[in-house]
Short mmCIF file of C-alpha atoms in Angstrom, two decimals:
data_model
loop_
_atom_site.label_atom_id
_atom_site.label_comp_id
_atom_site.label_asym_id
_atom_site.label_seq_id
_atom_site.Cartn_x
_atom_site.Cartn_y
_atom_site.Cartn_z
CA UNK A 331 10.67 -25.28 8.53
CA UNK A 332 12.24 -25.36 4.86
CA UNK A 333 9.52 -28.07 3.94
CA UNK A 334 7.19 -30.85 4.57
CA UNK A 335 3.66 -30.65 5.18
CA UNK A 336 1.87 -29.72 8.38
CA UNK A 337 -1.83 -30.83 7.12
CA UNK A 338 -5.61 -31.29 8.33
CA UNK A 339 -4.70 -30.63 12.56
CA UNK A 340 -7.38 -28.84 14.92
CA UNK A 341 -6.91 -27.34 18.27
CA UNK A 342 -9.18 -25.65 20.59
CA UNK A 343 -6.68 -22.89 21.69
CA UNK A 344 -4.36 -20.75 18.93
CA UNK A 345 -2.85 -22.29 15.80
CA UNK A 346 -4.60 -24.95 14.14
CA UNK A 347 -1.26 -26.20 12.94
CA UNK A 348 1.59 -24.33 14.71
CA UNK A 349 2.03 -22.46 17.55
CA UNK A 350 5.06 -20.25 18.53
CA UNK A 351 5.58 -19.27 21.91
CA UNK A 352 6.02 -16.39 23.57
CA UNK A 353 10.12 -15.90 24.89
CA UNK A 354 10.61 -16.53 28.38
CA UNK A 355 13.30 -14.81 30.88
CA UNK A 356 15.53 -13.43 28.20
CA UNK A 357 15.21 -16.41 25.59
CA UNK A 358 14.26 -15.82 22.49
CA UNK A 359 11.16 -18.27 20.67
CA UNK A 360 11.66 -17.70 17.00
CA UNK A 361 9.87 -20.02 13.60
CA UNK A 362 11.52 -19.26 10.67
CA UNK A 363 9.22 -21.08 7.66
CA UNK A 364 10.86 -21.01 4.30
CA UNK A 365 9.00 -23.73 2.64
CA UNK A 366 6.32 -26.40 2.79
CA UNK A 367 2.66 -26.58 3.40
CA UNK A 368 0.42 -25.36 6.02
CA UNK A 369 -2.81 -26.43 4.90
CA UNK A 370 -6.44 -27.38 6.11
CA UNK A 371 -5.90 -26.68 10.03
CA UNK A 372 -8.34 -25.27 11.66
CA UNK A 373 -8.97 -23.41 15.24
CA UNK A 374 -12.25 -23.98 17.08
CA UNK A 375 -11.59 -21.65 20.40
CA UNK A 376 -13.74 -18.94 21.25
CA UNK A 377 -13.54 -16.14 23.50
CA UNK A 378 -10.48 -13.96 24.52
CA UNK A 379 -6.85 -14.50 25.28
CA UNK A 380 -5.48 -17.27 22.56
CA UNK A 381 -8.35 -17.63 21.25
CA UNK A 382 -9.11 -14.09 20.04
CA UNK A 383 -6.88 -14.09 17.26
CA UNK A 384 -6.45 -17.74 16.73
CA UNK A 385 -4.95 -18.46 13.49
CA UNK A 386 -6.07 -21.84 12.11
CA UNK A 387 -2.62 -22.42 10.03
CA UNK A 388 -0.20 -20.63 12.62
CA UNK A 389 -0.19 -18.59 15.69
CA UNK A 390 2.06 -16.40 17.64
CA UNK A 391 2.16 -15.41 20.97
CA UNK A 392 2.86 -12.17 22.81
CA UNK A 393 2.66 -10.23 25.80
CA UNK A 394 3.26 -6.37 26.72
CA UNK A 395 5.35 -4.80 28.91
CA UNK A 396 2.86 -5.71 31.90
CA UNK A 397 4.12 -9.31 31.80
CA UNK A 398 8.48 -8.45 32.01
CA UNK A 399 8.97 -12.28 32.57
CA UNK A 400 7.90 -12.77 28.57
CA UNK A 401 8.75 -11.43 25.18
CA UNK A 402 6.97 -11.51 21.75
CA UNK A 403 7.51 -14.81 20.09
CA UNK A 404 8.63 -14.23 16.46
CA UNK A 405 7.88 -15.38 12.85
CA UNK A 406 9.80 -14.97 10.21
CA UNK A 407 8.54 -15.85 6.68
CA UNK A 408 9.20 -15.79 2.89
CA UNK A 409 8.05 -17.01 -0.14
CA UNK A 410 4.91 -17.38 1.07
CA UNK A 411 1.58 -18.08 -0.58
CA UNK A 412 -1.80 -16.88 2.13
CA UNK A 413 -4.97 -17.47 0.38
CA UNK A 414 -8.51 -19.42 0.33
CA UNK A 415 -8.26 -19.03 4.10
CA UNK A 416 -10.93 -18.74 6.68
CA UNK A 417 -11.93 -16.42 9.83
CA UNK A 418 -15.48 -16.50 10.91
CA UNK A 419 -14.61 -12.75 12.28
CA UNK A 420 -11.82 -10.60 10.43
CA UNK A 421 -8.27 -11.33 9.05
CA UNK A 422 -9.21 -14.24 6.27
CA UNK A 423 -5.32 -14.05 5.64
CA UNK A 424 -3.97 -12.56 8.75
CA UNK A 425 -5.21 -10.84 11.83
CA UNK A 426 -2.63 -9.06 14.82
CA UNK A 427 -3.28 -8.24 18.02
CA UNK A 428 -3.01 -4.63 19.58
CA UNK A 429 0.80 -6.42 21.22
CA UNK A 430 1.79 -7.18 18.04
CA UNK A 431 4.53 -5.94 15.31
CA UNK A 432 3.91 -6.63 11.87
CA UNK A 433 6.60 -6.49 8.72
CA UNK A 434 5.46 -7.75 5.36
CA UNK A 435 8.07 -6.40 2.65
CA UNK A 436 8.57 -6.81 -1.01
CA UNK A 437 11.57 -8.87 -1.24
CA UNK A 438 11.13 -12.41 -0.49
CA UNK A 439 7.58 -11.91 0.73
CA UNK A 440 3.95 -13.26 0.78
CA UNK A 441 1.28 -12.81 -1.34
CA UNK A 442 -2.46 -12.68 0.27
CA UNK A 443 -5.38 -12.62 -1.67
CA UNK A 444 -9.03 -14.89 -1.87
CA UNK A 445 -9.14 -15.18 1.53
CA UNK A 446 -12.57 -15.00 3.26
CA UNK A 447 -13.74 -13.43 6.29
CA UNK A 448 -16.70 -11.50 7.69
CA UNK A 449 -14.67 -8.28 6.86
CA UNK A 450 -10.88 -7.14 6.49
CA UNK A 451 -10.45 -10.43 4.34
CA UNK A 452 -6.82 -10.42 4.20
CA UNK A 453 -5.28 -8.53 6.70
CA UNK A 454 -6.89 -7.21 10.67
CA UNK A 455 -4.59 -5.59 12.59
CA UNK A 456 -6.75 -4.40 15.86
CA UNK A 457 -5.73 -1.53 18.52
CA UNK A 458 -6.79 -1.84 22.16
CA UNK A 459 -6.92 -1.59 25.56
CA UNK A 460 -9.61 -4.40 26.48
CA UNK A 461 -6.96 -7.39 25.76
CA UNK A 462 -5.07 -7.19 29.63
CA UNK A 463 -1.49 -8.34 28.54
CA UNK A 464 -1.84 -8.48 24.86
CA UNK A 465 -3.40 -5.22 24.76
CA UNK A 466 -1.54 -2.07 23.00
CA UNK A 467 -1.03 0.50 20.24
CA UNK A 468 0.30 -2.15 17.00
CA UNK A 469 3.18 -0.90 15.01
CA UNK A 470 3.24 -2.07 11.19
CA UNK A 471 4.44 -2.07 7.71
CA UNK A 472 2.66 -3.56 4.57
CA UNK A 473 4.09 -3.71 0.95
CA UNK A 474 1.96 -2.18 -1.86
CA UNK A 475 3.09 -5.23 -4.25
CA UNK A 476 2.93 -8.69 -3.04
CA UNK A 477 5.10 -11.22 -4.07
CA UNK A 478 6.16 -11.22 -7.61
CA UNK A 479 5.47 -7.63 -8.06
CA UNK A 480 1.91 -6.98 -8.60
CA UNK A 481 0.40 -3.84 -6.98
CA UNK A 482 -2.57 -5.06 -4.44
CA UNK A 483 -4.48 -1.99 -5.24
CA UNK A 484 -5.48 -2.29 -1.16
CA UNK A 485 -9.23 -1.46 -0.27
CA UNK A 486 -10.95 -0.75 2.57
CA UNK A 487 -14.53 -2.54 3.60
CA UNK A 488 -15.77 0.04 1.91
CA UNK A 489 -14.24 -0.51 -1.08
CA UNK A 490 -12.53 2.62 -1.14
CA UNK A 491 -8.74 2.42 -2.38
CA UNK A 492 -6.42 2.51 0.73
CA UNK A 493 -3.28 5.84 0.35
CA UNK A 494 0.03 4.55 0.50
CA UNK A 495 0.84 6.43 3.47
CA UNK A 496 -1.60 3.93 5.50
CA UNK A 497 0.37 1.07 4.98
CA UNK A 498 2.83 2.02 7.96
CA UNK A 499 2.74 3.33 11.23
CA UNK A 500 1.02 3.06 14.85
CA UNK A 501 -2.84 2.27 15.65
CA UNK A 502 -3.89 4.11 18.89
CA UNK A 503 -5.43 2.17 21.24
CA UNK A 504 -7.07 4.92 23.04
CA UNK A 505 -8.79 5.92 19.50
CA UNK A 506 -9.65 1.95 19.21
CA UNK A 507 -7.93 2.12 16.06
CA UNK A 508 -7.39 -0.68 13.09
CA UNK A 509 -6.69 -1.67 9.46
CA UNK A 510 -8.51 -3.51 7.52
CA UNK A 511 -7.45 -4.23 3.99
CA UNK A 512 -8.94 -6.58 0.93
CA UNK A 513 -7.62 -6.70 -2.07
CA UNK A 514 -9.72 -7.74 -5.65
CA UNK A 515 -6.80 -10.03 -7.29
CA UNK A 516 -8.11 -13.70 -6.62
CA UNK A 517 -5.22 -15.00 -8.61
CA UNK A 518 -1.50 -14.29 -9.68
CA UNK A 519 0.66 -16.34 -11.64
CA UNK A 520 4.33 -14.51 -10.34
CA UNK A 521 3.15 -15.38 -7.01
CA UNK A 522 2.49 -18.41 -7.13
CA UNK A 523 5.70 -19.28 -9.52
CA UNK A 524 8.03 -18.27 -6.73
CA UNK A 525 5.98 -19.41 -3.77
CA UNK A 526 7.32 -22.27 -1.68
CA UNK A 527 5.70 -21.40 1.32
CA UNK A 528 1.60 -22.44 1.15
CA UNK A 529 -1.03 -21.67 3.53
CA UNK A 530 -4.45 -22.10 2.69
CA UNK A 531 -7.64 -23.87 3.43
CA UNK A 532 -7.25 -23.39 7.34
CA UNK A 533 -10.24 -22.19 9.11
CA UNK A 534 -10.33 -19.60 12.67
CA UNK A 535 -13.66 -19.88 14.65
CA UNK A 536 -12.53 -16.22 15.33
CA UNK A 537 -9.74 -14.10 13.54
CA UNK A 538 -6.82 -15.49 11.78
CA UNK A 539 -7.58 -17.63 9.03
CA UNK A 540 -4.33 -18.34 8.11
CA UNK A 541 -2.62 -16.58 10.47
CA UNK A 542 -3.10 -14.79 13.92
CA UNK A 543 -0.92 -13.12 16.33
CA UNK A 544 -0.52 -11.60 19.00
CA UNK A 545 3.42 -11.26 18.69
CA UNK A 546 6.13 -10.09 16.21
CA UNK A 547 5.38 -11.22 12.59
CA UNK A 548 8.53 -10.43 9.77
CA UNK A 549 7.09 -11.54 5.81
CA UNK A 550 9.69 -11.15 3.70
CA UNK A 551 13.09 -9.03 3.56
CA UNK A 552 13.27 -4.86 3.98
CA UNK A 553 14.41 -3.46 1.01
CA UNK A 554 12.99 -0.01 0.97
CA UNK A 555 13.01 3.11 -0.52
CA UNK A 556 10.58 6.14 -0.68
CA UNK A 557 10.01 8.64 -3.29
CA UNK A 558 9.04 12.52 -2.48
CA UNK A 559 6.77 15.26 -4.07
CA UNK A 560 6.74 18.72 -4.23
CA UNK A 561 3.83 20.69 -5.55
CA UNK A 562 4.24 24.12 -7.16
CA UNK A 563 1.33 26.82 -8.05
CA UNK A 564 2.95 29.06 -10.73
CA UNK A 565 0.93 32.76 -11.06
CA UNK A 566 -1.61 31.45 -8.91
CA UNK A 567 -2.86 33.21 -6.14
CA UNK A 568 -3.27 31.14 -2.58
CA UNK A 569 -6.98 32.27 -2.26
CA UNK A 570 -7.67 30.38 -5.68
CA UNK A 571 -6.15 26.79 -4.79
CA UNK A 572 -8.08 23.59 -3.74
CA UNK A 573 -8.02 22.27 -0.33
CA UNK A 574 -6.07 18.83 -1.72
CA UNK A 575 -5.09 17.13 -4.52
CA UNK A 576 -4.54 13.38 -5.35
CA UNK A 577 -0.58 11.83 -6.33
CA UNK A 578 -0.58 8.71 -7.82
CA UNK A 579 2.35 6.60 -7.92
CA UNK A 580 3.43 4.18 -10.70
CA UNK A 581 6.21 1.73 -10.99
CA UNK A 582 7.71 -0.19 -13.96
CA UNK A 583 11.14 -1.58 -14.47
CA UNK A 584 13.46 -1.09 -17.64
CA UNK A 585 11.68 -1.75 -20.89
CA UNK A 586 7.75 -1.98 -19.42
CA UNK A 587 4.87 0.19 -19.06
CA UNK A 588 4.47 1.84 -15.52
CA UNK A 589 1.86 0.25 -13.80
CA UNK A 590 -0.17 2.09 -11.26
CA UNK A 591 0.33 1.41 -7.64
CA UNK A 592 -1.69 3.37 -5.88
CA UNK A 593 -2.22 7.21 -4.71
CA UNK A 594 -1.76 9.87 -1.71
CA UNK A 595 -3.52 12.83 -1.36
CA UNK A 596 -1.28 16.33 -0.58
CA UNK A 597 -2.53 18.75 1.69
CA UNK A 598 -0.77 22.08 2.72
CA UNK A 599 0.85 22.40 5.39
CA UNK A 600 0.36 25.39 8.17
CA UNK A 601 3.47 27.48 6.06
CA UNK A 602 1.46 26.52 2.61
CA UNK A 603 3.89 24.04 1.60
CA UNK A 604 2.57 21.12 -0.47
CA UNK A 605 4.98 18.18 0.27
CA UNK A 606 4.56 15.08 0.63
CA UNK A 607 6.13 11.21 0.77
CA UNK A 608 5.82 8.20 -0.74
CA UNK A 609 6.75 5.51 2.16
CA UNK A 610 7.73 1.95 2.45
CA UNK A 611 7.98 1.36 -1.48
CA UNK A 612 10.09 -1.35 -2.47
CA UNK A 613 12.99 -0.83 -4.17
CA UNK A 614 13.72 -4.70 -6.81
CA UNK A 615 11.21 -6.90 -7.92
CA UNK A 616 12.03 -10.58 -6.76
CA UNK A 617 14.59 -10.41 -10.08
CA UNK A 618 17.01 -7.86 -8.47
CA UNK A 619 15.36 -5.53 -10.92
CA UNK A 620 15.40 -1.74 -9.78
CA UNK A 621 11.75 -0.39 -9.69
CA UNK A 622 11.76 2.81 -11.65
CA UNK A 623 9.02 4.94 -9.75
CA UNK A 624 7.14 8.00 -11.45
CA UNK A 625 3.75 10.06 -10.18
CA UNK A 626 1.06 11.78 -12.00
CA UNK A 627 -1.43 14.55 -10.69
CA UNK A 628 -5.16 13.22 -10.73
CA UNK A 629 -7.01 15.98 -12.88
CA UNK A 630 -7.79 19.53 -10.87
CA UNK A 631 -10.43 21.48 -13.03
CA UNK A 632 -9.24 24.28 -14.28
CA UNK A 633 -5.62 23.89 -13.90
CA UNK A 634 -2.63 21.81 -16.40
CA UNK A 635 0.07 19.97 -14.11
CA UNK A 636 3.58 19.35 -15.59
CA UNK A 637 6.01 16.81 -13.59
CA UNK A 638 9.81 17.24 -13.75
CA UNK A 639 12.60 15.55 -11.14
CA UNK A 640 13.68 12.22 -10.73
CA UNK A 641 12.61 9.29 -7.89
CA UNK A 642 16.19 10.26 -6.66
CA UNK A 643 16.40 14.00 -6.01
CA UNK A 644 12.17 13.98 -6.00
CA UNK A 645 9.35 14.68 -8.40
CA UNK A 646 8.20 18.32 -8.79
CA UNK A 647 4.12 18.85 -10.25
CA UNK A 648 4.06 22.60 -11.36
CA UNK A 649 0.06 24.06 -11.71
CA UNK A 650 -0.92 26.65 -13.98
CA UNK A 651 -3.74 27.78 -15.61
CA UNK A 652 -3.69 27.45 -19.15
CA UNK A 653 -4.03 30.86 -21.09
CA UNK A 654 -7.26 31.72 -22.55
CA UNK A 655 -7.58 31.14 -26.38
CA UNK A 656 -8.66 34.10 -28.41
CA UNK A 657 -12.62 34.62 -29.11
CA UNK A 658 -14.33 33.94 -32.80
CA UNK A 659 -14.93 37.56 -32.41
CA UNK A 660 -11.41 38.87 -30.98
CA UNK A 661 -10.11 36.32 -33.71
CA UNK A 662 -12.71 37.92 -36.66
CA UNK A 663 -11.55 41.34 -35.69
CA UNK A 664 -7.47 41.01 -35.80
CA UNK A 665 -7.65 38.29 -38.85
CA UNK A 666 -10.09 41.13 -40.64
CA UNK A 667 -7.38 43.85 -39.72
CA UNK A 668 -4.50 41.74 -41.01
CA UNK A 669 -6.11 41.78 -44.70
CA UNK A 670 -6.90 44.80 -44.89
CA UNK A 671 -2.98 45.66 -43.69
CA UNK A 672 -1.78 43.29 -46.42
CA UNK A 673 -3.97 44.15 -49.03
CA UNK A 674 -3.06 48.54 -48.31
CA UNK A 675 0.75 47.28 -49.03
CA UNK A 676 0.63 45.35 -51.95
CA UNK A 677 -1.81 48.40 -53.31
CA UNK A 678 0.88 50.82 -52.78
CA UNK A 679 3.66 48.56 -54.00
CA UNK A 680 1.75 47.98 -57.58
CA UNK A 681 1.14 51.66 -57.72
CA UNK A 682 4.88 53.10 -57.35
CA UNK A 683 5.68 49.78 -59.54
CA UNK A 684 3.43 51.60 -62.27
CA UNK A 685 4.87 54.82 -62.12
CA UNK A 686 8.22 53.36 -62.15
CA UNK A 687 7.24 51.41 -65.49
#
């Protein structure tokens, strides 16, 4: 799809407005959407199966390595715009399946943002063994920045800010894991300057506001890079140091102010190392400018922090604690014997200058 308009459609079972099919026997069912509109669709089935993760704009379908006759059916998108969309459960924006792979990069990507959902109001991505042949252990990767550069600043439904480190890897679904993630921005002019992809206003009885899947879901282009930290304790003994301490990560290109990102925490490790990296950052904003990518320690009481290294050979944070200043009294004492030193000199200097004269 590079364009057109696929607008105001209901169905009962998964995607409102498109649905992409699972492969069968060897085939391969791919949508590639680079443009158009996907826009007031909605999904009205209940229950499990399709319907589970519906997706009122689109859906995809999957199935696990129970069902050899089938593989994941795959979307591939860019440029994409995800917002004022609707689940009644979670995944406003998006929601996955535990059969599902999810990719949303940088370069070429999406932006999601104001969508609304009972929680997890952009993106759901659920864990599980109680979905037969779409159930699983999810795999995924999620940018930081969303199209156009800005940092999502990704939260929890707590409200607690989301590490960096989160934003890839495996949910277990013997732990019945997932990831939920809102973000505050409810508007953003880059994105929406280089969007030609828009999905909003559809609607999911269930998850999936804009979209749901329970296959293989690609936003954007990889373009990748990751940055690493090593943390130093000079003249400190290991008895005195905190449990953790918090990294944040900022990113600017040539000419602008960093702008923050967000943070990891570093714990050490069972040989007392205190190492850690920076994952799945992009490496150009949408311009084919190169992100320039510093840190900075969150304050430790009692400590100073100095940062050397590069984002290509890795950033070093040295702790110390900063000497003690001298006492009004230790001060009084050495300032009063300093006078007195100077003043006994210049005595015995006028004095032989005297006898001289």
């Amino acid at each position: 799809m590079t364009g057109g308009m696929i607008d105001d459609n209901r169905s009962g079972t998964g995607g409102g407005g498109i649905f992409v099919q699972a492969g069968f026997i060897g085939k391969n069912a791919t949508a590639t959407i680079s443009g158009g509109y996907i826009t007031n669709n909605i999904m009205t089935g209940t229950g499990q199966g399709n319907f589970a993760f519906g997706g009122g704009g689109i859906y995809v379908n999957g199935f696990n390595n129970t069902v050899p006759s089938f593989q994941n059916g795959e979307l591939k998108l860019t440029n994409a715009l995800i917002i004022n969309n609707t689940a009644e459960m979670e995944g406003g924006g998006y929601a996955s399946c535990p059969n599902s792979q999810t990719k949303i990069y940088l370069k070429n990507g999406v932006a999601l943002y104001a969508n609304i959902a009972e929680s997890a109001k952009e993106i759901y991505i659920l864990a599980s063994n109680a979905y037969g042949a779409h159930s699983g252990d999810p795999t995924y990767e999620i940018s930081p920045l969303m199209l156009g550069g800005t940092a999502y600043q990704w939260k929890d439904d707590d409200g607690n800010d989301v590490t960096i480190n989160r934003l890839s890897g495996q949910l277990l679904a013997i732990n019945d894991e997932y990831l939920g993630l809102h973000t505050d921005i409810v508007q953003d002019t880059n994105a929406q300057t280089l969007a030609r992809v828009i999905i909003s206003g559809n609607y999911s009885l269930t998850r999936g506001g804009g979209i749901g899947s329970n296959g293989t879901v690609e936003m954007g282009e990889s373009d990748l890079t990751s940055i690493s930290v090593r943390k130093e304790w000079k003249d400190i003994h290991s008895s005195g140091l905190p449990e953790s301490i918090d990294i944040e990560l900022y990113r600017a290109i040539a000419g602008e102010l960093p702008q923050y990102v967000g943070y990891e925490t570093i714990v050490p490790d069972s040989s007392g190392n205190w190492v850690i990296t920076f994952e799945n950052l992009p490496k150009n904003d949408a311009n084919g400018n190169t992100f320039i990518y510093t840190v900075k320690e969150r304050p430790v009481e009692g400590y100073i922090a100095l940062v050397t290294g590069d984002q290509d050979n890795g950033y070093i944070i040295t702790n110390s604690i900063p000497r003690t200043p001298p006492t009004a009294d230790y001060f009084h004492v050495w300032t009063l014997i300093a006078v007195l030193s100077i003043s006994l000199v210049t005595l015995l200097f006028l004095g032989l200058h005297r006898r001289k004269s």
